[in-house]
Coordinates of C-alpha atoms in Angstrom, one line a residue:
W86 CA -28.4 -61.7 49.2
D87 CA -31.8 -63.3 47.0
A88 CA -31.7 -66.5 47.7
S89 CA -33.5 -67.1 44.1
Q90 CA -30.3 -66.7 42.4
P91 CA -26.7 -68.0 41.8
Y92 CA -24.5 -66.7 45.0
A93 CA -21.7 -65.6 42.0
S94 CA -23.8 -63.8 40.5
V95 CA -24.4 -61.5 44.0
N96 CA -21.5 -62.2 45.2
P97 CA -18.8 -62.5 41.9
T98 CA -15.4 -63.5 42.9
A99 CA -13.1 -60.7 42.3
Q100 CA -9.8 -62.4 42.5
Y101 CA -8.5 -65.3 43.2
G102 CA -4.6 -66.0 44.6
R103 CA -2.2 -68.4 45.4
Y104 CA -1.8 -69.5 49.2
S105 CA -0.2 -72.3 51.2
D106 CA 0.9 -72.9 54.6
L107 CA 4.8 -73.0 54.0
Q108 CA 7.3 -71.1 53.1
F109 CA 10.3 -70.9 51.2
V110 CA 13.3 -67.7 52.0
C111 CA 16.6 -66.9 51.5
G112 CA 18.1 -63.6 51.9
D113 CA 21.3 -61.7 53.9
G114 CA 22.2 -64.7 57.2
K115 CA 21.8 -62.4 59.8
T116 CA 19.1 -61.2 59.4
L117 CA 17.4 -64.9 58.9
T118 CA 19.2 -66.7 61.7
G119 CA 20.7 -63.9 64.0
R120 CA 23.5 -64.7 64.4
D121 CA 27.1 -63.7 63.3
A122 CA 25.8 -65.5 59.4
N123 CA 28.0 -65.0 57.6
T124 CA 26.8 -63.9 53.8
H125 CA 23.5 -65.5 53.0
A126 CA 20.9 -67.8 54.7
I127 CA 18.2 -70.3 52.7
F128 CA 15.5 -72.0 55.0
F129 CA 12.9 -74.1 53.4
Q130 CA 10.6 -77.1 54.3
A131 CA 10.6 -80.2 52.7
P132 CA 9.2 -84.0 52.3
L133 CA 13.1 -85.3 53.6
G134 CA 11.1 -87.6 56.4
Y135 CA 13.5 -87.2 58.7
S136 CA 11.9 -87.4 63.0
T137 CA 13.2 -88.1 66.4
N138 CA 10.2 -89.2 66.8
S139 CA 10.8 -93.1 68.3
T140 CA 6.5 -94.3 66.9
N141 CA 7.5 -92.5 63.9
Q142 CA 10.4 -93.7 62.7
A143 CA 9.1 -97.5 63.3
Q144 CA 6.3 -96.3 60.9
S145 CA 8.5 -96.1 58.7
L146 CA 7.1 -92.2 57.5
D147 CA 9.8 -91.4 54.6
S148 CA 8.1 -88.9 53.9
L149 CA 7.3 -86.5 56.5
L150 CA 7.7 -82.5 56.8
N151 CA 11.1 -81.1 57.7
T152 CA 12.8 -77.8 57.7
A153 CA 15.8 -77.6 56.5
G154 CA 18.3 -74.9 55.5
Y155 CA 21.9 -73.7 55.5
Y156 CA 24.0 -70.4 56.4
I157 CA 27.9 -69.7 57.2
E158 CA 29.2 -68.7 61.0
Y159 CA 32.9 -67.6 61.8
G160 CA 33.7 -69.7 65.7
S161 CA 35.1 -72.4 67.5
D162 CA 34.5 -76.1 66.9
A163 CA 34.3 -76.8 71.0
E164 CA 30.2 -77.7 70.4
W165 CA 31.5 -80.1 67.6
L166 CA 34.4 -81.4 69.5
P167 CA 33.9 -85.0 71.8
N168 CA 34.4 -83.9 76.0
I169 CA 38.1 -85.3 75.6
E170 CA 40.1 -82.4 77.5
A171 CA 43.5 -82.3 74.8
L172 CA 40.6 -82.2 71.4
K173 CA 39.3 -79.1 73.8
A174 CA 42.8 -77.7 73.9
N175 CA 43.4 -77.5 70.5
Q176 CA 39.8 -76.4 69.2
K177 CA 40.1 -73.5 66.3
N178 CA 38.3 -70.9 65.1
R179 CA 36.5 -71.3 61.0
Y180 CA 34.5 -70.0 59.2
R181 CA 31.6 -72.9 58.0
L182 CA 28.1 -73.9 56.4
L183 CA 26.1 -74.9 58.9
E184 CA 22.7 -77.5 57.6
V185 CA 20.1 -77.1 59.5
L186 CA 17.9 -79.9 59.6
Q187 CA 14.2 -78.9 61.6
P188 CA 13.4 -82.6 62.9
S189 CA 9.3 -83.4 61.4
E190 CA 7.5 -82.8 65.4
L191 CA 9.1 -80.0 66.0
V192 CA 8.5 -78.0 62.6
N193 CA 7.3 -74.6 63.9
V194 CA 6.5 -73.3 60.4
F195 CA 2.7 -73.3 61.0
T196 CA 3.1 -71.5 64.7
N197 CA 2.1 -67.9 63.3
A198 CA 1.4 -67.8 59.2
A199 CA 0.5 -64.0 59.2
S200 CA 4.0 -63.1 61.1
V201 CA 5.7 -60.1 59.1
D202 CA 9.0 -61.6 59.8
P203 CA 11.0 -64.0 57.4
G204 CA 12.7 -66.0 60.0
Y205 CA 10.0 -66.9 63.5
W206 CA 10.2 -70.1 62.3
I207 CA 13.6 -70.6 61.4
R208 CA 15.1 -68.7 65.4
D209 CA 12.1 -70.0 67.8
D210 CA 13.5 -71.9 71.2
N211 CA 16.7 -72.3 69.3
R212 CA 15.6 -75.0 67.1
L213 CA 18.9 -73.3 64.6
S214 CA 21.5 -74.0 67.2
S215 CA 19.9 -77.6 68.3
N216 CA 19.5 -78.9 65.0
R217 CA 22.2 -77.9 62.4
R218 CA 25.5 -79.3 62.0
V219 CA 28.6 -79.0 60.0
L220 CA 28.9 -79.9 56.0
A221 CA 32.7 -78.2 55.7
E222 CA 35.2 -75.9 56.8
N223 CA 36.5 -73.0 55.8
M224 CA 33.1 -71.9 53.3
I225 CA 33.3 -68.0 54.3
A226 CA 31.0 -66.4 50.9
M227 CA 27.7 -68.5 50.0
I228 CA 25.8 -66.4 47.8
I229 CA 21.9 -67.5 46.5
H230 CA 20.3 -65.8 43.7
P231 CA 16.2 -67.0 43.1
K232 CA 15.7 -66.5 39.7
L233 CA 13.9 -67.3 36.6
S234 CA 15.2 -70.4 33.9
T235 CA 17.0 -69.0 31.1
G236 CA 13.4 -70.7 29.2
E237 CA 12.3 -66.8 30.4
N238 CA 11.0 -64.2 29.1
N239 CA 12.7 -61.6 30.5
S240 CA 9.4 -58.7 30.7
S241 CA 8.0 -61.2 32.6
L242 CA 10.4 -61.0 36.0
A243 CA 8.2 -59.1 37.7
G244 CA 11.2 -58.5 40.5
L245 CA 12.3 -62.2 40.5
G246 CA 16.6 -61.6 39.8
D247 CA 16.3 -58.5 41.0
S248 CA 17.6 -59.2 44.0
Y249 CA 19.1 -61.5 46.6
T250 CA 16.9 -61.6 48.7
Y251 CA 12.9 -64.2 48.1
N252 CA 10.3 -65.1 50.3
S253 CA 7.3 -66.8 49.6
R254 CA 5.1 -65.2 51.9
E255 CA 5.9 -60.9 51.1
G256 CA 3.8 -58.6 49.5
Q257 CA 0.4 -58.5 48.6
L258 CA -1.2 -60.6 46.3
S259 CA -1.0 -59.0 43.1
D260 CA 2.7 -60.2 43.2
P261 CA 3.4 -62.4 41.4
K262 CA 5.6 -64.0 43.8
R263 CA 4.1 -64.6 46.8
H264 CA 2.7 -68.2 47.9
Q265 CA 5.3 -69.1 44.8
L266 CA 8.7 -70.6 44.9
P267 CA 11.6 -69.5 42.5
P268 CA 12.2 -71.1 39.6
M269 CA 15.7 -71.4 39.7
L270 CA 18.4 -71.1 42.1
G271 CA 21.9 -69.2 41.4
L272 CA 24.7 -70.9 43.8
T273 CA 28.2 -69.6 44.7
M274 CA 30.1 -70.7 47.2
V275 CA 33.6 -69.7 47.9
A276 CA 35.7 -71.7 49.8
I277 CA 39.6 -71.1 51.5
D278 CA 42.2 -73.2 51.8
E279 CA 43.6 -75.1 55.0
D280 CA 46.8 -73.4 55.3
S281 CA 45.7 -70.0 54.5
A282 CA 42.3 -70.1 57.2
A283 CA 45.1 -71.6 60.1
R284 CA 47.8 -68.7 58.5
L285 CA 45.6 -66.6 59.2
D286 CA 43.9 -67.9 63.0
R287 CA 47.0 -68.7 64.2
A288 CA 47.9 -64.7 63.7
G289 CA 44.3 -64.3 64.9
T290 CA 42.9 -62.1 61.5
L291 CA 40.6 -64.7 60.1
K292 CA 37.2 -63.0 61.0
S293 CA 38.1 -59.4 60.6
T294 CA 40.1 -61.3 56.7
V295 CA 37.5 -62.0 55.7
E296 CA 34.6 -59.2 56.7
S297 CA 37.1 -56.9 55.6
A298 CA 37.1 -58.6 52.0
L299 CA 33.1 -58.9 52.1
N300 CA 32.5 -56.0 53.1
G301 CA 29.7 -54.1 51.1
K302 CA 29.7 -57.5 48.1
F303 CA 27.0 -59.3 47.5
E304 CA 24.0 -56.4 48.6
T305 CA 22.3 -56.4 45.2
P306 CA 22.9 -59.1 42.2
G307 CA 22.2 -55.4 39.5
T308 CA 20.7 -57.7 37.0
D309 CA 21.1 -55.4 34.1
S310 CA 18.3 -55.4 30.6
S311 CA 19.2 -59.0 29.6
G312 CA 18.5 -60.6 33.4
F313 CA 23.1 -61.3 33.5
P314 CA 23.9 -60.6 37.0
K315 CA 26.3 -57.2 36.8
K316 CA 27.0 -56.8 40.1
M317 CA 27.6 -59.8 41.6
A318 CA 30.2 -60.4 38.7
E319 CA 32.1 -57.6 40.0
D320 CA 31.9 -58.4 43.1
L321 CA 33.8 -61.9 42.5
D322 CA 35.6 -59.9 40.8
N323 CA 37.1 -57.8 43.1
L324 CA 36.6 -60.5 46.2
K325 CA 39.2 -62.9 44.0
A326 CA 41.7 -59.0 44.1
F327 CA 41.3 -59.3 47.6
L328 CA 42.2 -63.1 48.0
D329 CA 45.0 -62.8 46.3
D330 CA 46.6 -58.9 47.8
K331 CA 47.1 -61.7 51.1
R332 CA 48.4 -64.9 49.3
I333 CA 44.6 -66.6 50.1
G334 CA 44.5 -69.6 48.6
Y335 CA 41.1 -70.2 47.3
R336 CA 38.1 -71.8 45.2
I337 CA 34.8 -71.0 43.3
F338 CA 32.3 -72.7 43.4
T339 CA 28.5 -71.8 41.0
T340 CA 25.9 -73.6 39.5
D341 CA 22.7 -72.8 38.7
I342 CA 19.4 -75.7 40.3
G343 CA 16.7 -75.8 39.2
I344 CA 13.1 -76.5 41.5
R345 CA 11.8 -79.1 40.4
A346 CA 8.5 -77.8 42.9
A347 CA 8.3 -74.3 41.1
K348 CA 5.3 -74.1 38.8
W349 CA 6.0 -70.0 38.0
S350 CA 3.9 -67.5 37.0
D351 CA 3.2 -64.7 37.0
K352 CA -0.1 -63.7 36.7

């Protein structure tokens, strides 16, 4: 380079890109968690200030970073029951919505930022198993659809909205999703009633029935030209028909969640 010339005139910057050490990821629950998780899962970092370190607690560091996540899993409630013989003898199998919250001192998303595995920091060292709790029983499906807000121009979709999978570390520098948060998440939860769950559990068919109900569904939202998730709507209709046929009581909850931290740009 010529020391008499400004650096930029000799080596002009070819391209600027976003970069973050954090990661937002959602998609197939089994892939992300490495467990027998149902439908979708989501994991991200947030300044929630949760710590099990007494020094951090004493200093009231209420903005420390945590890893948070949500997924659905089938299994026994034995690990959450008090160690009382009468209770352990009456353990039950259910589908449960689980919340993962890693304390600040265990956050490990920085360990290997170059990893191509979107879930390595979720599964590492059993952090998922040892930092989870039950939010609700009898939740059989959680469908997470990252998408643009209604005010966005559909011509700038750039792939956002046509998949249930989102990984903020994935793609080339030119990929607009790279190191960005999606502006909005469509969230749909499907719950069955306790009477139906208990009946199926007694018959030993709860897991097989739910797996049959969800088989082949919620693999793609199938958005049409206007961005409407047509295939998701069809999957929900088919799921409702299956549950009705099996006389399983259910409720479906749907909402859109705006992510205020998202500063979406397709540039």
